[in-house]
């Protein structure tokens, strides 16, 4: 049990700015095992966003509360996944060979493709959340953050890690994943969906996984697998797809 707690805190420390006990450190072995807790970290991040949205909605308009909520989740994670999404946009937008794509993604500078991509992503995220019934926004935030991280772990499971340098901080976490770890990740990832009390909500997982397959095919074609940035891009895209699918389900099926 103590080992599992350590592994969870390793995931929390790696993917968020949330303070962890001093005895938790970046153990490479624990980091490799921590991917099963990514969706649980998502529940925590989503809950922070949901709580702040709920509180700010009493003081400000829905739009301002949403912006502050999105800002809170980005701050909590240090824009970890958003950075990965932007890097993928730059890499696959400006690179035409595997080596060039990987070099661009590793570059800390933000390019044109990354700038446009992240701006459009955040705009769609905000607009789609605004379309969701206000009483369900907190739950939607939690469910989106947990399920999208589960979808990201399926990329780690199905696609090999391709970066062969040892200076990538994401390498230990994104290198591999066992079936048992994937199932644990899935349990945490879909758990918040049950609180919607309507089985139709599980339909959101279909387009989310399709979005992962779409990006996964591009990753496989151009670089032969995935990197930590690729997993971050899948998380961000599938999060947005969750919101959009929820709106569609609400409009035509719910």
PDB file of C-alpha atoms in Angstrom:
ATOM      1  CA  UNK A   1       0.000   0.000   0.000  1.00  0.00           C
ATOM      2  CA  UNK A   2       2.803   2.417   0.904  1.00  0.00           C
ATOM      3  CA  UNK A   3       4.425   1.740  -2.469  1.00  0.00           C
ATOM      4  CA  UNK A   4       1.179   2.496  -4.330  1.00  0.00           C
ATOM      5  CA  UNK A   5       0.749   5.728  -2.382  1.00  0.00           C
ATOM      6  CA  UNK A   6       4.279   6.687  -3.353  1.00  0.00           C
ATOM      7  CA  UNK A   7       3.544   5.883  -7.015  1.00  0.00           C
ATOM      8  CA  UNK A   8       0.383   8.015  -6.914  1.00  0.00           C
ATOM      9  CA  UNK A   9       2.197  10.967  -5.368  1.00  0.00           C
ATOM     10  CA  UNK A  10       4.904  10.545  -8.009  1.00  0.00           C
ATOM     11  CA  UNK A  11       2.236  10.991 -10.694  1.00  0.00           C
ATOM     12  CA  UNK A  12       0.745  13.959  -8.853  1.00  0.00           C
ATOM     13  CA  UNK A  13       4.155  15.610  -8.482  1.00  0.00           C
ATOM     14  CA  UNK A  14       5.129  14.962 -12.105  1.00  0.00           C
ATOM     15  CA  UNK A  15       1.924  16.220 -13.718  1.00  0.00           C
ATOM     16  CA  UNK A  16       0.876  19.040 -11.381  1.00  0.00           C
ATOM     17  CA  UNK A  17       2.216  21.836  -9.213  1.00  0.00           C
ATOM     18  CA  UNK A  18       0.346  20.443  -6.193  1.00  0.00           C
ATOM     19  CA  UNK A  19       2.712  20.107  -3.198  1.00  0.00           C
ATOM     20  CA  UNK A  20       3.561  16.525  -2.264  1.00  0.00           C
ATOM     21  CA  UNK A  21       5.218  15.032   0.842  1.00  0.00           C
ATOM     22  CA  UNK A  22       8.957  15.630   1.020  1.00  0.00           C
ATOM     23  CA  UNK A  23       9.673  11.908   0.883  1.00  0.00           C
ATOM     24  CA  UNK A  24       8.261  11.732  -2.653  1.00  0.00           C
ATOM     25  CA  UNK A  25      10.895  12.051  -5.362  1.00  0.00           C
ATOM     26  CA  UNK A  26      11.251  11.405  -9.090  1.00  0.00           C
ATOM     27  CA  UNK A  27      12.072   7.718  -8.916  1.00  0.00           C
ATOM     28  CA  UNK A  28      12.239   6.512 -12.561  1.00  0.00           C
ATOM     29  CA  UNK A  29      10.749   3.125 -11.672  1.00  0.00           C
ATOM     30  CA  UNK A  30       7.828   4.648  -9.794  1.00  0.00           C
ATOM     31  CA  UNK A  31       7.331   7.142 -12.613  1.00  0.00           C
ATOM     32  CA  UNK A  32       6.988   4.291 -15.114  1.00  0.00           C
ATOM     33  CA  UNK A  33       4.298   2.733 -12.911  1.00  0.00           C
ATOM     34  CA  UNK A  34       2.489   6.026 -12.271  1.00  0.00           C
ATOM     35  CA  UNK A  35       0.657   6.162 -15.616  1.00  0.00           C
ATOM     36  CA  UNK A  36      -2.195   4.102 -14.161  1.00  0.00           C
ATOM     37  CA  UNK A  37      -2.973   7.052 -11.893  1.00  0.00           C
ATOM     38  CA  UNK A  38      -3.060   9.701 -14.647  1.00  0.00           C
ATOM     39  CA  UNK A  39      -6.894   9.753 -14.698  1.00  0.00           C
ATOM     40  CA  UNK A  40      -6.982  10.033 -10.895  1.00  0.00           C
ATOM     41  CA  UNK A  41      -4.735  13.071 -11.213  1.00  0.00           C
ATOM     42  CA  UNK A  42      -7.233  14.284 -13.816  1.00  0.00           C
ATOM     43  CA  UNK A  43     -10.059  13.923 -11.309  1.00  0.00           C
ATOM     44  CA  UNK A  44      -8.114  16.117  -8.895  1.00  0.00           C
ATOM     45  CA  UNK A  45      -7.287  18.733 -11.543  1.00  0.00           C
ATOM     46  CA  UNK A  46     -10.853  18.718 -12.855  1.00  0.00           C
ATOM     47  CA  UNK A  47     -12.210  19.022  -9.318  1.00  0.00           C
ATOM     48  CA  UNK A  48     -10.086  22.122  -8.732  1.00  0.00           C
ATOM     49  CA  UNK A  49     -11.487  23.656 -11.897  1.00  0.00           C
ATOM     50  CA  UNK A  50     -15.036  22.611 -10.985  1.00  0.00           C
ATOM     51  CA  UNK A  51     -14.799  23.982  -7.436  1.00  0.00           C
ATOM     52  CA  UNK A  52     -13.446  27.322  -8.614  1.00  0.00           C
ATOM     53  CA  UNK A  53     -16.065  27.575 -11.351  1.00  0.00           C
ATOM     54  CA  UNK A  54     -18.800  26.925  -8.803  1.00  0.00           C
ATOM     55  CA  UNK A  55     -17.410  29.530  -6.429  1.00  0.00           C
ATOM     56  CA  UNK A  56     -16.690  32.191  -9.035  1.00  0.00           C
ATOM     57  CA  UNK A  57     -20.130  31.723 -10.615  1.00  0.00           C
ATOM     58  CA  UNK A  58     -21.638  33.389  -7.536  1.00  0.00           C
ATOM     59  CA  UNK A  59     -19.457  36.454  -8.040  1.00  0.00           C
ATOM     60  CA  UNK A  60     -19.086  36.799 -11.794  1.00  0.00           C
ATOM     61  CA  UNK A  61     -20.728  35.892 -15.076  1.00  0.00           C
ATOM     62  CA  UNK A  62     -20.566  32.338 -16.379  1.00  0.00           C
ATOM     63  CA  UNK A  63     -17.996  33.408 -18.969  1.00  0.00           C
ATOM     64  CA  UNK A  64     -15.620  34.893 -16.403  1.00  0.00           C
ATOM     65  CA  UNK A  65     -16.085  31.922 -14.080  1.00  0.00           C
ATOM     66  CA  UNK A  66     -15.228  29.568 -16.942  1.00  0.00           C
ATOM     67  CA  UNK A  67     -12.115  31.507 -17.915  1.00  0.00           C
ATOM     68  CA  UNK A  68     -10.903  31.539 -14.322  1.00  0.00           C
ATOM     69  CA  UNK A  69     -11.644  27.822 -14.020  1.00  0.00           C
ATOM     70  CA  UNK A  70      -9.687  26.997 -17.183  1.00  0.00           C
ATOM     71  CA  UNK A  71      -6.837  29.186 -15.969  1.00  0.00           C
ATOM     72  CA  UNK A  72      -6.839  27.325 -12.644  1.00  0.00           C
ATOM     73  CA  UNK A  73      -6.506  23.912 -14.316  1.00  0.00           C
ATOM     74  CA  UNK A  74      -3.716  25.174 -16.572  1.00  0.00           C
ATOM     75  CA  UNK A  75      -1.877  26.676 -13.606  1.00  0.00           C
ATOM     76  CA  UNK A  76      -2.340  23.496 -11.581  1.00  0.00           C
ATOM     77  CA  UNK A  77      -0.685  21.387 -14.276  1.00  0.00           C
ATOM     78  CA  UNK A  78       1.855  24.010 -15.307  1.00  0.00           C
ATOM     79  CA  UNK A  79       0.345  23.851 -18.823  1.00  0.00           C
ATOM     80  CA  UNK A  80       1.988  20.427 -19.083  1.00  0.00           C
ATOM     81  CA  UNK A  81      -0.447  18.946 -21.616  1.00  0.00           C
ATOM     82  CA  UNK A  82      -1.106  22.218 -23.429  1.00  0.00           C
ATOM     83  CA  UNK A  83       2.639  22.485 -24.010  1.00  0.00           C
ATOM     84  CA  UNK A  84       2.635  18.986 -25.473  1.00  0.00           C
ATOM     85  CA  UNK A  85      -0.228  19.865 -27.798  1.00  0.00           C
ATOM     86  CA  UNK A  86       1.557  23.011 -29.000  1.00  0.00           C
ATOM     87  CA  UNK A  87       4.798  21.071 -29.531  1.00  0.00           C
ATOM     88  CA  UNK A  88       2.971  18.484 -31.633  1.00  0.00           C
ATOM     89  CA  UNK A  89       1.390  21.237 -33.730  1.00  0.00           C
ATOM     90  CA  UNK A  90       4.819  22.765 -34.338  1.00  0.00           C
ATOM     91  CA  UNK A  91       6.551  19.445 -34.939  1.00  0.00           C
ATOM     92  CA  UNK A  92       4.064  17.923 -37.336  1.00  0.00           C
ATOM     93  CA  UNK A  93       3.273  21.255 -38.940  1.00  0.00           C
ATOM     94  CA  UNK A  94       6.864  22.214 -39.686  1.00  0.00           C
ATOM     95  CA  UNK A  95       8.732  18.899 -39.860  1.00  0.00           C
ATOM     96  CA  UNK A  96       8.869  16.520 -42.820  1.00  0.00           C
ATOM     97  CA  UNK A  97      11.131  13.802 -41.437  1.00  0.00           C
ATOM     98  CA  UNK A  98      11.140  11.889 -38.157  1.00  0.00           C
ATOM     99  CA  UNK A  99      14.328  13.530 -36.923  1.00  0.00           C
ATOM    100  CA  UNK A 100      13.132  17.020 -37.833  1.00  0.00           C
ATOM    101  CA  UNK A 101       9.763  16.515 -36.155  1.00  0.00           C
ATOM    102  CA  UNK A 102      11.385  15.272 -32.948  1.00  0.00           C
ATOM    103  CA  UNK A 103      13.875  18.145 -32.944  1.00  0.00           C
ATOM    104  CA  UNK A 104      11.106  20.726 -33.368  1.00  0.00           C
ATOM    105  CA  UNK A 105       8.977  19.152 -30.637  1.00  0.00           C
ATOM    106  CA  UNK A 106      11.927  19.212 -28.269  1.00  0.00           C
ATOM    107  CA  UNK A 107      12.538  22.937 -28.948  1.00  0.00           C
ATOM    108  CA  UNK A 108      11.211  25.036 -26.052  1.00  0.00           C
ATOM    109  CA  UNK A 109      10.312  27.912 -28.366  1.00  0.00           C
ATOM    110  CA  UNK A 110       6.710  28.260 -29.542  1.00  0.00           C
ATOM    111  CA  UNK A 111       6.185  28.426 -33.297  1.00  0.00           C
ATOM    112  CA  UNK A 112       3.383  29.596 -35.555  1.00  0.00           C
ATOM    113  CA  UNK A 113       1.629  26.228 -35.725  1.00  0.00           C
ATOM    114  CA  UNK A 114       1.786  25.820 -31.965  1.00  0.00           C
ATOM    115  CA  UNK A 115       0.503  29.339 -31.313  1.00  0.00           C
ATOM    116  CA  UNK A 116      -2.448  28.965 -33.668  1.00  0.00           C
ATOM    117  CA  UNK A 117      -3.185  25.465 -32.426  1.00  0.00           C
ATOM    118  CA  UNK A 118      -3.255  26.328 -28.726  1.00  0.00           C
ATOM    119  CA  UNK A 119      -5.325  29.481 -29.303  1.00  0.00           C
ATOM    120  CA  UNK A 120      -7.933  27.544 -31.292  1.00  0.00           C
ATOM    121  CA  UNK A 121      -7.911  24.714 -28.753  1.00  0.00           C
ATOM    122  CA  UNK A 122      -8.566  27.044 -25.815  1.00  0.00           C
ATOM    123  CA  UNK A 123     -11.210  28.944 -27.781  1.00  0.00           C
ATOM    124  CA  UNK A 124     -13.092  25.746 -28.596  1.00  0.00           C
ATOM    125  CA  UNK A 125     -12.707  24.530 -25.025  1.00  0.00           C
ATOM    126  CA  UNK A 126     -14.186  27.735 -23.607  1.00  0.00           C
ATOM    127  CA  UNK A 127     -16.987  28.003 -26.184  1.00  0.00           C
ATOM    128  CA  UNK A 128     -18.051  24.381 -25.837  1.00  0.00           C
ATOM    129  CA  UNK A 129     -18.107  24.573 -22.044  1.00  0.00           C
ATOM    130  CA  UNK A 130     -20.282  27.668 -22.341  1.00  0.00           C
ATOM    131  CA  UNK A 131     -22.793  25.621 -24.334  1.00  0.00           C
ATOM    132  CA  UNK A 132     -23.168  23.016 -21.585  1.00  0.00           C
ATOM    133  CA  UNK A 133     -25.990  23.491 -19.076  1.00  0.00           C
ATOM    134  CA  UNK A 134     -24.467  25.440 -16.201  1.00  0.00           C
ATOM    135  CA  UNK A 135     -25.452  22.921 -13.516  1.00  0.00           C
ATOM    136  CA  UNK A 136     -23.498  20.211 -15.325  1.00  0.00           C
ATOM    137  CA  UNK A 137     -20.339  22.210 -16.036  1.00  0.00           C
ATOM    138  CA  UNK A 138     -18.531  21.180 -12.797  1.00  0.00           C
ATOM    139  CA  UNK A 139     -19.205  17.486 -13.435  1.00  0.00           C
ATOM    140  CA  UNK A 140     -18.284  17.886 -17.111  1.00  0.00           C
ATOM    141  CA  UNK A 141     -14.929  19.386 -16.121  1.00  0.00           C
ATOM    142  CA  UNK A 142     -14.116  16.493 -13.798  1.00  0.00           C
ATOM    143  CA  UNK A 143     -15.245  13.828 -16.273  1.00  0.00           C
ATOM    144  CA  UNK A 144     -13.412  15.430 -19.183  1.00  0.00           C
ATOM    145  CA  UNK A 145     -10.124  15.667 -17.321  1.00  0.00           C
ATOM    146  CA  UNK A 146     -10.275  12.080 -16.072  1.00  0.00           C
ATOM    147  CA  UNK A 147     -11.524  10.374 -19.253  1.00  0.00           C
ATOM    148  CA  UNK A 148      -9.183  12.310 -21.548  1.00  0.00           C
ATOM    149  CA  UNK A 149      -6.205  11.197 -19.484  1.00  0.00           C
ATOM    150  CA  UNK A 150      -7.416   7.619 -19.762  1.00  0.00           C
ATOM    151  CA  UNK A 151      -7.560   8.022 -23.543  1.00  0.00           C
ATOM    152  CA  UNK A 152      -4.005   9.372 -23.436  1.00  0.00           C
ATOM    153  CA  UNK A 153      -2.844   6.260 -21.566  1.00  0.00           C
ATOM    154  CA  UNK A 154      -4.272   4.068 -24.337  1.00  0.00           C
ATOM    155  CA  UNK A 155      -1.785   5.769 -26.670  1.00  0.00           C
ATOM    156  CA  UNK A 156       1.043   4.760 -24.340  1.00  0.00           C
ATOM    157  CA  UNK A 157      -0.315   1.203 -24.385  1.00  0.00           C
ATOM    158  CA  UNK A 158      -0.745   0.880 -28.161  1.00  0.00           C
ATOM    159  CA  UNK A 159       2.198   2.924 -29.476  1.00  0.00           C
ATOM    160  CA  UNK A 160       5.899   2.407 -28.701  1.00  0.00           C
ATOM    161  CA  UNK A 161       7.988   5.222 -27.319  1.00  0.00           C
ATOM    162  CA  UNK A 162      10.271   6.554 -30.033  1.00  0.00           C
ATOM    163  CA  UNK A 163      12.577   9.186 -28.532  1.00  0.00           C
ATOM    164  CA  UNK A 164      15.889   7.534 -27.752  1.00  0.00           C
ATOM    165  CA  UNK A 165      17.557  10.374 -25.848  1.00  0.00           C
ATOM    166  CA  UNK A 166      17.875  10.247 -22.073  1.00  0.00           C
ATOM    167  CA  UNK A 167      17.279  13.950 -21.468  1.00  0.00           C
ATOM    168  CA  UNK A 168      13.520  13.874 -21.991  1.00  0.00           C
ATOM    169  CA  UNK A 169      11.725  14.226 -18.680  1.00  0.00           C
ATOM    170  CA  UNK A 170       8.618  12.530 -20.090  1.00  0.00           C
ATOM    171  CA  UNK A 171      10.446   9.379 -21.183  1.00  0.00           C
ATOM    172  CA  UNK A 172      10.084   7.276 -18.012  1.00  0.00           C
ATOM    173  CA  UNK A 173       6.342   7.929 -17.814  1.00  0.00           C
ATOM    174  CA  UNK A 174       5.566   7.430 -21.489  1.00  0.00           C
ATOM    175  CA  UNK A 175       7.773   4.449 -22.297  1.00  0.00           C
ATOM    176  CA  UNK A 176       5.352   1.565 -21.747  1.00  0.00           C
ATOM    177  CA  UNK A 177       2.173   0.417 -20.028  1.00  0.00           C
ATOM    178  CA  UNK A 178       0.860  -3.019 -19.055  1.00  0.00           C
ATOM    179  CA  UNK A 179      -2.696  -4.232 -19.582  1.00  0.00           C
ATOM    180  CA  UNK A 180      -3.285  -4.277 -15.817  1.00  0.00           C
ATOM    181  CA  UNK A 181      -2.171  -0.653 -15.545  1.00  0.00           C
ATOM    182  CA  UNK A 182      -4.419   0.269 -18.473  1.00  0.00           C
ATOM    183  CA  UNK A 183      -7.447  -1.328 -16.799  1.00  0.00           C
ATOM    184  CA  UNK A 184      -6.749   0.545 -13.562  1.00  0.00           C
ATOM    185  CA  UNK A 185      -6.407   3.743 -15.567  1.00  0.00           C
ATOM    186  CA  UNK A 186      -9.720   3.011 -17.282  1.00  0.00           C
ATOM    187  CA  UNK A 187     -11.495   2.469 -13.967  1.00  0.00           C
ATOM    188  CA  UNK A 188     -10.396   5.881 -12.703  1.00  0.00           C
ATOM    189  CA  UNK A 189     -10.998   7.471 -16.098  1.00  0.00           C
ATOM    190  CA  UNK A 190     -14.634   6.509 -16.529  1.00  0.00           C
ATOM    191  CA  UNK A 191     -15.681   6.639 -12.864  1.00  0.00           C
ATOM    192  CA  UNK A 192     -16.958  10.263 -12.995  1.00  0.00           C
ATOM    193  CA  UNK A 193     -19.199   9.378 -15.957  1.00  0.00           C
ATOM    194  CA  UNK A 194     -21.456   7.340 -13.666  1.00  0.00           C
ATOM    195  CA  UNK A 195     -22.453  10.517 -11.817  1.00  0.00           C
ATOM    196  CA  UNK A 196     -24.316  11.748 -14.905  1.00  0.00           C
ATOM    197  CA  UNK A 197     -26.874   9.010 -14.177  1.00  0.00           C
ATOM    198  CA  UNK A 198     -27.532   8.557 -17.891  1.00  0.00           C
ATOM    199  CA  UNK A 199     -25.805   5.722 -19.774  1.00  0.00           C
ATOM    200  CA  UNK A 200     -25.737   7.844 -22.930  1.00  0.00           C
ATOM    201  CA  UNK A 201     -22.796   9.743 -21.451  1.00  0.00           C
ATOM    202  CA  UNK A 202     -20.584   6.735 -22.190  1.00  0.00           C
ATOM    203  CA  UNK A 203     -21.030   7.457 -25.888  1.00  0.00           C
ATOM    204  CA  UNK A 204     -18.511  10.255 -25.400  1.00  0.00           C
ATOM    205  CA  UNK A 205     -15.766   7.640 -25.179  1.00  0.00           C
ATOM    206  CA  UNK A 206     -16.284   6.585 -28.807  1.00  0.00           C
ATOM    207  CA  UNK A 207     -15.351   9.860 -30.549  1.00  0.00           C
ATOM    208  CA  UNK A 208     -12.677  10.440 -27.912  1.00  0.00           C
ATOM    209  CA  UNK A 209     -11.004   7.168 -28.825  1.00  0.00           C
ATOM    210  CA  UNK A 210     -11.462   7.897 -32.530  1.00  0.00           C
ATOM    211  CA  UNK A 211      -9.591  11.173 -32.021  1.00  0.00           C
ATOM    212  CA  UNK A 212      -6.789   9.167 -30.377  1.00  0.00           C
ATOM    213  CA  UNK A 213      -6.748   6.763 -33.325  1.00  0.00           C
ATOM    214  CA  UNK A 214      -6.541   9.706 -35.738  1.00  0.00           C
ATOM    215  CA  UNK A 215      -3.559  11.255 -33.988  1.00  0.00           C
ATOM    216  CA  UNK A 216      -2.041   7.840 -33.296  1.00  0.00           C
ATOM    217  CA  UNK A 217      -2.071   7.017 -37.015  1.00  0.00           C
ATOM    218  CA  UNK A 218      -0.223  10.251 -37.789  1.00  0.00           C
ATOM    219  CA  UNK A 219       2.287   9.611 -35.037  1.00  0.00           C
ATOM    220  CA  UNK A 220       2.884   6.070 -36.305  1.00  0.00           C
ATOM    221  CA  UNK A 221       3.277   7.222 -39.907  1.00  0.00           C
ATOM    222  CA  UNK A 222       5.678  10.098 -39.290  1.00  0.00           C
ATOM    223  CA  UNK A 223       7.736   9.155 -36.226  1.00  0.00           C
ATOM    224  CA  UNK A 224       6.940   5.471 -35.688  1.00  0.00           C
ATOM    225  CA  UNK A 225       5.264   5.792 -32.300  1.00  0.00           C
ATOM    226  CA  UNK A 226       4.682   8.322 -29.546  1.00  0.00           C
ATOM    227  CA  UNK A 227       6.427  10.683 -27.158  1.00  0.00           C
ATOM    228  CA  UNK A 228       5.269  12.468 -24.019  1.00  0.00           C
ATOM    229  CA  UNK A 229       4.234  15.426 -26.182  1.00  0.00           C
ATOM    230  CA  UNK A 230       2.079  13.103 -28.287  1.00  0.00           C
ATOM    231  CA  UNK A 231       0.278  11.821 -25.186  1.00  0.00           C
ATOM    232  CA  UNK A 232      -0.303  15.412 -24.092  1.00  0.00           C
ATOM    233  CA  UNK A 233      -1.775  16.262 -27.482  1.00  0.00           C
ATOM    234  CA  UNK A 234      -4.121  13.271 -27.290  1.00  0.00           C
ATOM    235  CA  UNK A 235      -5.239  14.351 -23.829  1.00  0.00           C
ATOM    236  CA  UNK A 236      -6.020  17.885 -24.958  1.00  0.00           C
ATOM    237  CA  UNK A 237      -7.812  16.878 -28.147  1.00  0.00           C
ATOM    238  CA  UNK A 238      -9.886  14.176 -26.464  1.00  0.00           C
ATOM    239  CA  UNK A 239     -10.849  16.605 -23.681  1.00  0.00           C
ATOM    240  CA  UNK A 240     -12.273  19.010 -26.252  1.00  0.00           C
ATOM    241  CA  UNK A 241     -13.956  16.124 -28.081  1.00  0.00           C
ATOM    242  CA  UNK A 242     -15.627  15.146 -24.792  1.00  0.00           C
ATOM    243  CA  UNK A 243     -17.194  18.596 -24.443  1.00  0.00           C
ATOM    244  CA  UNK A 244     -18.329  18.681 -28.073  1.00  0.00           C
ATOM    245  CA  UNK A 245     -19.785  15.176 -27.909  1.00  0.00           C
ATOM    246  CA  UNK A 246     -21.590  15.987 -24.675  1.00  0.00           C
ATOM    247  CA  UNK A 247     -23.236  18.961 -26.384  1.00  0.00           C
ATOM    248  CA  UNK A 248     -24.286  16.782 -29.334  1.00  0.00           C
ATOM    249  CA  UNK A 249     -25.671  14.055 -27.052  1.00  0.00           C
ATOM    250  CA  UNK A 250     -27.538  16.668 -25.033  1.00  0.00           C
ATOM    251  CA  UNK A 251     -29.065  18.150 -28.167  1.00  0.00           C
ATOM    252  CA  UNK A 252     -30.070  15.017 -30.052  1.00  0.00           C
ATOM    253  CA  UNK A 253     -30.199  12.051 -27.636  1.00  0.00           C
ATOM    254  CA  UNK A 254     -30.350  13.028 -23.945  1.00  0.00           C
TER     255      UNK A 254
END
